PDB file of C-alpha atoms in Angstrom:
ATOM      1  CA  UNK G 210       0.000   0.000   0.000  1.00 96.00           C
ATOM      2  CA  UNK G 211       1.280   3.565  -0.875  1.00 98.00           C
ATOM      3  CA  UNK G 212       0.183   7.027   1.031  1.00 98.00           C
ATOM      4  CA  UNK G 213       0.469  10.421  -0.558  1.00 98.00           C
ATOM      5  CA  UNK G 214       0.642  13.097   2.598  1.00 98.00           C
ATOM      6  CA  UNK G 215       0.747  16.217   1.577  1.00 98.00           C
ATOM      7  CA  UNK G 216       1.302  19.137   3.964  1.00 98.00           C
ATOM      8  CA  UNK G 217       1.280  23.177   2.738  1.00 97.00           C
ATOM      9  CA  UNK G 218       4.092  25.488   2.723  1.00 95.00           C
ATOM     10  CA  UNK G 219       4.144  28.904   5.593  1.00 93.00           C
ATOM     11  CA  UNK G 220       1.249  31.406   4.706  1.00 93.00           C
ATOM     12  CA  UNK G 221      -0.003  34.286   6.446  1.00 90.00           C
ATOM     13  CA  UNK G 222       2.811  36.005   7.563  1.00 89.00           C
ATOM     14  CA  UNK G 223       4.170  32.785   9.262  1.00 90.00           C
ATOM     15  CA  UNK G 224       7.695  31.352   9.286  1.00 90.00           C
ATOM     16  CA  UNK G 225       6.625  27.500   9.098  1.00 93.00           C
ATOM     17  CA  UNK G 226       3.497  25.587   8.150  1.00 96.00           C
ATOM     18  CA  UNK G 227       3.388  23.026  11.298  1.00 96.00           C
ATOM     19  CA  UNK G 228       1.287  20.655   8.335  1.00 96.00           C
ATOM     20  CA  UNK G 229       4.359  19.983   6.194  1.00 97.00           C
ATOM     21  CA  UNK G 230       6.789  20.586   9.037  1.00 97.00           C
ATOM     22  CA  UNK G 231       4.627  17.336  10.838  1.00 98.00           C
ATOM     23  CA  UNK G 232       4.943  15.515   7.584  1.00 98.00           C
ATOM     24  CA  UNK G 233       8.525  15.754   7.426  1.00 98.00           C
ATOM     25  CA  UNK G 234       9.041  13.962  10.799  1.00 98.00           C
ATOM     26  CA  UNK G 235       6.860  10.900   9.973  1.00 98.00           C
ATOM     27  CA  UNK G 236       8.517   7.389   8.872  1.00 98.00           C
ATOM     28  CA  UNK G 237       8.636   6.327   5.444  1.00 97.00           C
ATOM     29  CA  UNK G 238       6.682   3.056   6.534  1.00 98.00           C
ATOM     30  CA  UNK G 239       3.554   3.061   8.921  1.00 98.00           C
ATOM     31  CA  UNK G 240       1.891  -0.332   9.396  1.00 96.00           C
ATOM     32  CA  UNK G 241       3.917  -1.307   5.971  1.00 97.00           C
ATOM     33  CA  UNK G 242       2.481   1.381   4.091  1.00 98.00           C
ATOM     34  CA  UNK G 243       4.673   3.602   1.742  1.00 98.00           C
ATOM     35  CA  UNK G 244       4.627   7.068   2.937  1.00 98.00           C
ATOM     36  CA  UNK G 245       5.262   9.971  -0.117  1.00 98.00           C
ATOM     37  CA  UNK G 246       5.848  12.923   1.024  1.00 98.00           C
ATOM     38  CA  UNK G 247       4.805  16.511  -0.716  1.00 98.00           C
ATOM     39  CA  UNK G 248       4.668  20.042  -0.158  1.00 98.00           C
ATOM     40  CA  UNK G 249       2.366  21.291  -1.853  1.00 98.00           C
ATOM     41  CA  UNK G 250       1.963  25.277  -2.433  1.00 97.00           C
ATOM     42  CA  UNK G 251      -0.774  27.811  -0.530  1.00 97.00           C
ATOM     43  CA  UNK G 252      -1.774  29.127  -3.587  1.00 98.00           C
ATOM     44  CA  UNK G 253      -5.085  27.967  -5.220  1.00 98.00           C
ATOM     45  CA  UNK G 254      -5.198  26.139  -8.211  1.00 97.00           C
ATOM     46  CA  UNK G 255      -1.677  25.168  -8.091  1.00 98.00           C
ATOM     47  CA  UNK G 256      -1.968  23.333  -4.709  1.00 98.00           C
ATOM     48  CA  UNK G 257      -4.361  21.301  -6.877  1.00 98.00           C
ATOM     49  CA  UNK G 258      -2.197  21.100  -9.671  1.00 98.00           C
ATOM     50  CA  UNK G 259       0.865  20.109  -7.654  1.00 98.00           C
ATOM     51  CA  UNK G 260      -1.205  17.399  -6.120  1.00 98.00           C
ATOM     52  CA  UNK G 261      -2.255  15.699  -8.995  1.00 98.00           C
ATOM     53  CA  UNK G 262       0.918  15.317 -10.284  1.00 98.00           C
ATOM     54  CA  UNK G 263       1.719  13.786  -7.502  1.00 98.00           C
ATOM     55  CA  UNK G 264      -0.909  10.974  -7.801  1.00 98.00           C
ATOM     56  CA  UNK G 265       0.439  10.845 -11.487  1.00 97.00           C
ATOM     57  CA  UNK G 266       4.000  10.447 -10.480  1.00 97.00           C
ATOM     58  CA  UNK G 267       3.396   7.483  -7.451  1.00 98.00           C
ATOM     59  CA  UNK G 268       0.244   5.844  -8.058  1.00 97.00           C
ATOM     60  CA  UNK G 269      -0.947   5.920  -3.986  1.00 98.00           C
ATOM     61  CA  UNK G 270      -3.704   4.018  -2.493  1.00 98.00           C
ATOM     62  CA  UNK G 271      -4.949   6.836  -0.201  1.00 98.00           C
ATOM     63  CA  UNK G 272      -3.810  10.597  -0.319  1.00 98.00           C
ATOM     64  CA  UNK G 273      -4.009  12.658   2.734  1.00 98.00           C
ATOM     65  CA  UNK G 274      -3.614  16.278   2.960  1.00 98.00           C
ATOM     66  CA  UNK G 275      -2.669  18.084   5.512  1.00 98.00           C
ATOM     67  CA  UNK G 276      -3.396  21.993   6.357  1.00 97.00           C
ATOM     68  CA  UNK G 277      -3.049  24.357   9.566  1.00 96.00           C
ATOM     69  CA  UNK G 278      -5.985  25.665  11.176  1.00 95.00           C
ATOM     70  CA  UNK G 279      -4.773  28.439  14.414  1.00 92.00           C
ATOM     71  CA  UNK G 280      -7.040  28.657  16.376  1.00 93.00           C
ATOM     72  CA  UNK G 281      -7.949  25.053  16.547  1.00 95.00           C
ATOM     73  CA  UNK G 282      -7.239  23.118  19.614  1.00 94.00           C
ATOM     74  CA  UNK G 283      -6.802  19.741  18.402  1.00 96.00           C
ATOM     75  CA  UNK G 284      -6.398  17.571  15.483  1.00 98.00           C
ATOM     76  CA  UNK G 285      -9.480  17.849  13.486  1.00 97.00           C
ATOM     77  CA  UNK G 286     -10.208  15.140  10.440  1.00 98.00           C
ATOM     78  CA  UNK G 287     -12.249  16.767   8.231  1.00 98.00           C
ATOM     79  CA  UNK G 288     -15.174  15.023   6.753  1.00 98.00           C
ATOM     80  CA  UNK G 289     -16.776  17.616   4.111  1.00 98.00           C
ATOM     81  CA  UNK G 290     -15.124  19.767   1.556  1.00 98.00           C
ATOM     82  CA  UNK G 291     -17.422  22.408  -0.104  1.00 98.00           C
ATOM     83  CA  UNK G 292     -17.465  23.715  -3.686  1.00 98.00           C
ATOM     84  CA  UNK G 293     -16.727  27.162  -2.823  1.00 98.00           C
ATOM     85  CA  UNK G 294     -14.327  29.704  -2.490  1.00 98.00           C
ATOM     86  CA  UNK G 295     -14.355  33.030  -0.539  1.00 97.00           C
ATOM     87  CA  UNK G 296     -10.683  33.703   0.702  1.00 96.00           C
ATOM     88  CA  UNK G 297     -10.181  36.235   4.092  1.00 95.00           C
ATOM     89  CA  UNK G 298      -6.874  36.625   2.804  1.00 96.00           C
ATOM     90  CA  UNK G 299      -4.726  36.953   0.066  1.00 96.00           C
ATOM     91  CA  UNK G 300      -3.001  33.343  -0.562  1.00 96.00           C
ATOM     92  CA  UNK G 301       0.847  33.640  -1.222  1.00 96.00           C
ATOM     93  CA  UNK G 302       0.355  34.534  -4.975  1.00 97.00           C
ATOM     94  CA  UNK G 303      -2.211  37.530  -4.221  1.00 96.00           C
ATOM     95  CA  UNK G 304      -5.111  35.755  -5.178  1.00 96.00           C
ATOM     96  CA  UNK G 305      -8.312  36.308  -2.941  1.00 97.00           C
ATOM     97  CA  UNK G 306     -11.368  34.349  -4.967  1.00 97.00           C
ATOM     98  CA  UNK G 307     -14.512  35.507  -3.136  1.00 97.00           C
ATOM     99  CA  UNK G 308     -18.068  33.940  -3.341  1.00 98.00           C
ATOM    100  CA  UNK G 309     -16.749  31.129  -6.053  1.00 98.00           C
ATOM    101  CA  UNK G 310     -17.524  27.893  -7.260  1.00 98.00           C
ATOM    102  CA  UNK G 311     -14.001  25.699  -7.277  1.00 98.00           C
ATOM    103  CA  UNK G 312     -14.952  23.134 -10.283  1.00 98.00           C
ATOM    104  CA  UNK G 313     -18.086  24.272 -12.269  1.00 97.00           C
ATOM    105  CA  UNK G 314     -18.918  20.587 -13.515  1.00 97.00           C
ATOM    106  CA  UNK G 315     -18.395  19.041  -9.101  1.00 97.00           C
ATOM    107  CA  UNK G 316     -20.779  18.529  -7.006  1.00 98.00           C
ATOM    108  CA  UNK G 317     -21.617  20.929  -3.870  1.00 98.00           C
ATOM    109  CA  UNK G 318     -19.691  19.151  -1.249  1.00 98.00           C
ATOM    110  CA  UNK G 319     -17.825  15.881  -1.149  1.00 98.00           C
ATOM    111  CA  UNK G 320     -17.558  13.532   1.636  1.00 98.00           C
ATOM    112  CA  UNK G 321     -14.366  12.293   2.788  1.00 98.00           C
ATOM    113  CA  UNK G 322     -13.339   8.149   1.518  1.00 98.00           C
ATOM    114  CA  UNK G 323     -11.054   7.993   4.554  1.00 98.00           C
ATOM    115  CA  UNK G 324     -12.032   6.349   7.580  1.00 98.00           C
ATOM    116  CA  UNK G 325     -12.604   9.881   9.461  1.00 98.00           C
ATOM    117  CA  UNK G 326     -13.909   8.581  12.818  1.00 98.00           C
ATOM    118  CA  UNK G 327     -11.547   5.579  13.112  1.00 98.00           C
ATOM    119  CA  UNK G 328      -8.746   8.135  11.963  1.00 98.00           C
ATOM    120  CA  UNK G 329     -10.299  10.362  15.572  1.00 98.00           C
ATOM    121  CA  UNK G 330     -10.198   7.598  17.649  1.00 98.00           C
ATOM    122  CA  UNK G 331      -7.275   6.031  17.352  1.00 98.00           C
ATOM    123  CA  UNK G 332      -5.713   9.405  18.411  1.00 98.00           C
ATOM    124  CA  UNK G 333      -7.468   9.625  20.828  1.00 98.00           C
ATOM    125  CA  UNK G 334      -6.624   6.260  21.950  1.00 98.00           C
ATOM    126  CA  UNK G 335      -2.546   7.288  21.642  1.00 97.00           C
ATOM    127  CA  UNK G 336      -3.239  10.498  24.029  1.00 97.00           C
ATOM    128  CA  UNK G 337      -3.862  12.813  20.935  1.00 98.00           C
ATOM    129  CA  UNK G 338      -6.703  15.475  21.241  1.00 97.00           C
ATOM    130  CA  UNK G 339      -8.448  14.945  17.917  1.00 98.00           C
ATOM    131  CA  UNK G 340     -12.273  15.510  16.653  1.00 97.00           C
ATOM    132  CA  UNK G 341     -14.155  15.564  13.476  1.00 98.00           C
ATOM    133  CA  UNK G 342     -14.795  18.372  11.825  1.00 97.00           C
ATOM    134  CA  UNK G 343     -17.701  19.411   9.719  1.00 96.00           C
ATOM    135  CA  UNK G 344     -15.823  22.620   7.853  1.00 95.00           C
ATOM    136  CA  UNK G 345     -12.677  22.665   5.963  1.00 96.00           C
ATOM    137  CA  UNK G 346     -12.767  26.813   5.557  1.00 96.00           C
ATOM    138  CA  UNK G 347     -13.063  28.198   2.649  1.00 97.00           C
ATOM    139  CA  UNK G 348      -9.389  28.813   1.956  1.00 97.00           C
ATOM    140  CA  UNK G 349      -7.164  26.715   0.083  1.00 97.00           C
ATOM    141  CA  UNK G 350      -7.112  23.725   2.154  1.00 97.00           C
ATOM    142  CA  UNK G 351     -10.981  23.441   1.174  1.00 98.00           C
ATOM    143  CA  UNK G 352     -10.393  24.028  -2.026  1.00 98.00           C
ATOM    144  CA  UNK G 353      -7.355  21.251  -2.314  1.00 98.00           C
ATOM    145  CA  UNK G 354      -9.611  18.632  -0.264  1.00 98.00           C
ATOM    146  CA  UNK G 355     -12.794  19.369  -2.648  1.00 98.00           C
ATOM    147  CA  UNK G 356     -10.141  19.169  -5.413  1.00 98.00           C
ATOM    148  CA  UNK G 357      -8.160  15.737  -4.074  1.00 98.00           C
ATOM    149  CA  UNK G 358     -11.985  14.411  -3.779  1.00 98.00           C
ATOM    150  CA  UNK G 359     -13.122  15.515  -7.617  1.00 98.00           C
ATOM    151  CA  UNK G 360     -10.116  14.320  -8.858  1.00 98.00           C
ATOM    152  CA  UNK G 361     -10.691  10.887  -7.014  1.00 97.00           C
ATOM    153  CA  UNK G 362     -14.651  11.312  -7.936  1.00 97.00           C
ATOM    154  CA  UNK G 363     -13.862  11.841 -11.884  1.00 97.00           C
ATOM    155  CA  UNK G 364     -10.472  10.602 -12.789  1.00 97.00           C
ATOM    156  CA  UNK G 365      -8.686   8.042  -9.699  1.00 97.00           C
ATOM    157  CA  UNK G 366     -11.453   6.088  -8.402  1.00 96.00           C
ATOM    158  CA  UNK G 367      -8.945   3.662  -6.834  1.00 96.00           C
ATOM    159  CA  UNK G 368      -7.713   6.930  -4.639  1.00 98.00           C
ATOM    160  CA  UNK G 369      -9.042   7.143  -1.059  1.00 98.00           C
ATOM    161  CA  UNK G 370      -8.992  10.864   0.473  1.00 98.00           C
ATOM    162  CA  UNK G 371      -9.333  12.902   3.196  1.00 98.00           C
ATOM    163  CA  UNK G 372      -7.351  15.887   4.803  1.00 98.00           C
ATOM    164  CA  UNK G 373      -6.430  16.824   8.409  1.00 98.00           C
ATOM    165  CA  UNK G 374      -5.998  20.513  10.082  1.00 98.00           C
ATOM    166  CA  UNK G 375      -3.344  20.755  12.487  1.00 98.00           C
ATOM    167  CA  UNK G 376      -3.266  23.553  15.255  1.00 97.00           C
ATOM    168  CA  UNK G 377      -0.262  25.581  15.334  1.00 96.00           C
ATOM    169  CA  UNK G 378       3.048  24.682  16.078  1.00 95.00           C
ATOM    170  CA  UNK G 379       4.449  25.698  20.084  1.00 95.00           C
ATOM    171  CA  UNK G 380       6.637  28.022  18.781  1.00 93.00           C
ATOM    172  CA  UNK G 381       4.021  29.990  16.774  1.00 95.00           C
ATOM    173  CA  UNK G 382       2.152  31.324  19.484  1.00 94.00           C
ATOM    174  CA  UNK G 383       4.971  33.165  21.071  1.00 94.00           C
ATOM    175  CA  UNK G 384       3.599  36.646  19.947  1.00 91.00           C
ATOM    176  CA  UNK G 385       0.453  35.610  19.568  1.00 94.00           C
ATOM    177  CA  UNK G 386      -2.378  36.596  22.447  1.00 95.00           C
ATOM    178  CA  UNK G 387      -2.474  34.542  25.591  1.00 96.00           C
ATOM    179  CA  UNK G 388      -4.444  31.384  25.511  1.00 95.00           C
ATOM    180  CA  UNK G 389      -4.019  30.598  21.724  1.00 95.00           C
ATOM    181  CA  UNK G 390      -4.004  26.943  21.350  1.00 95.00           C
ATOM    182  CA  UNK G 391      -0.496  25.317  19.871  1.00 96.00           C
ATOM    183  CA  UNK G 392       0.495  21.693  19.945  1.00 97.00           C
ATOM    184  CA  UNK G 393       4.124  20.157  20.180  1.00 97.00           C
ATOM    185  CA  UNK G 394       5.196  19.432  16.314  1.00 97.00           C
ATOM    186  CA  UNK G 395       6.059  15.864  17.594  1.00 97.00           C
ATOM    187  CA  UNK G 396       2.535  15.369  18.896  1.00 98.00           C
ATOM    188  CA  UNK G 397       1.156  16.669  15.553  1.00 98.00           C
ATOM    189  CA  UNK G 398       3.321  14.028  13.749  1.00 98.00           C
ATOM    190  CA  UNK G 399       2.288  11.313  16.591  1.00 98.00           C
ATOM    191  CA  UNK G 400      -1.573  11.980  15.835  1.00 98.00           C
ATOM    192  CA  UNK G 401      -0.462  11.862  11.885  1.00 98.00           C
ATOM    193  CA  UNK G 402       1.029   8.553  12.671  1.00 98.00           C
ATOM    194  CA  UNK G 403      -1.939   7.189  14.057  1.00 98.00           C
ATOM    195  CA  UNK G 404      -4.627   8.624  11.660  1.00 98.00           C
ATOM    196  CA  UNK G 405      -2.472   7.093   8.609  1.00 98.00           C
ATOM    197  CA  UNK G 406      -2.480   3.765  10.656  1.00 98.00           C
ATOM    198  CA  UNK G 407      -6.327   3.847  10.794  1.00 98.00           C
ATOM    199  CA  UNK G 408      -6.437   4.057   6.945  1.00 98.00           C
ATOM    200  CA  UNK G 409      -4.641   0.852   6.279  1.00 98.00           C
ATOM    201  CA  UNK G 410      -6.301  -0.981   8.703  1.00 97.00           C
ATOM    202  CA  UNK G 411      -9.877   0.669   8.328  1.00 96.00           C
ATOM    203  CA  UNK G 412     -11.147  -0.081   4.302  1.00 92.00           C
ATOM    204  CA  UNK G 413     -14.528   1.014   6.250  1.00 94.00           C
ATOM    205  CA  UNK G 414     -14.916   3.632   8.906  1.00 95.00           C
ATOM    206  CA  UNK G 415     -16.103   2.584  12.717  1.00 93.00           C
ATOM    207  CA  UNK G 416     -19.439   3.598  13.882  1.00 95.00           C
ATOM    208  CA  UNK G 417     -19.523   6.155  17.232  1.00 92.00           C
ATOM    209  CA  UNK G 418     -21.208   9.083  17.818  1.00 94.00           C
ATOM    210  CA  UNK G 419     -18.849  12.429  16.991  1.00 94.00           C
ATOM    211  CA  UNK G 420     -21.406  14.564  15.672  1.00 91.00           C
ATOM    212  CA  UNK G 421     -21.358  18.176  16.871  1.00 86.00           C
ATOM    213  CA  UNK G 422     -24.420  20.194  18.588  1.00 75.00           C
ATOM    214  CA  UNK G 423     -23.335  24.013  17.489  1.00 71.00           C
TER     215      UNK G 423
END
């Protein structure tokens, strides 16, 4: 079995991107799964672009993509992506798509082909706070989750995929106000480690209840 992880490169104004920083500190095996390992650009459309080539180039199983969400305080698995952009802020070409569609001939939303929950609980079960999450953003993690799910939808049917947001990295929240939630980059890579374990040995997800109330 072969894995695609992809993590983003620093936008924002930040330094580092604890996504791809977590990917880089993960084994090249995990429960004798391949691991391929891609940075992929904060820029949409080419995010998407990069990505695809990299399902051209190794043929994976399952791709996962990973993306930083501040603010967050846990691991979240995300289970939707939404056809739709409408950007805060700039990305790190300038662009800022507002009130946009991402592929005119997708669907509204995609659901995940990971096993999300099992991905949440076996986290949980290594001492990792994790949940699932019902929103990707509308930024370009969204838009490279809806696009890793078209592609998979239209072109790679064989392709499994899902994408995890990360909270920031200990040593971004320095400056930042007090109480912002950040996570050890070695934690982030352990809870990494355990959600890619849960999609070799998960072809169907668990059943528990991890819905949301708000």
């Amino acid at each position: 079995m072969k894995i695609l992880i992809t993590g983003f490169d620093p936008f924002g104004g930040e330094s580092v991107n604890p996504a791809y920083e977590a990917v880089k500190l993960l084994p090249d095996t995990i429960g004798g799964a391949q691991i391929i390992k891609l940075e992929v650009p904060t820029v949409f459309g080419k995010a998407g672009e990069a990505l695809e080539q990299g399902i051209l180039t190794h043929q994976p199983d399952a791709v996962l993509c990973i993306g930083q969400a501040g603010g967050r305080s846990g691991m979240s698995v995300e289970k939707t992506a939404i056809n739709f952009q409408d950007a805060r802020i700039q990305d790190n070409e300038g662009n800022q798509p507002v009130d946009l569609p991402i592929k005119e001939d997708g669907e509204t939303a995609y659901f995940a082909t990971v096993p999300v929950k099992a991905m949440v609980a076996a986290m949980r079960e290594n001492g990792i706070p994790a949940f699932v999450s019902y929103t990707a953003g509308t930024f370009v993690c969204n838009e490279l989750m809806y696009t890793l799910l078209y592609l998979a939808n239209k072109k790679y049917p064989q392709v499994r995929g899902g994408f995890i947001h990360v909270p920031y990295a200990m040593g971004q929240t320095v400056d930042k106000p007090n109480g912002t939630p950040a996570m050890a980059l070695e934690s982030i890579a352990r809870g990494l480690e355990c959600a890619v374990l849960a999609v070799v040995e998960n072809r169907e997800d668990i059943s528990a209840a991890m819905g949301t109330t708000h």
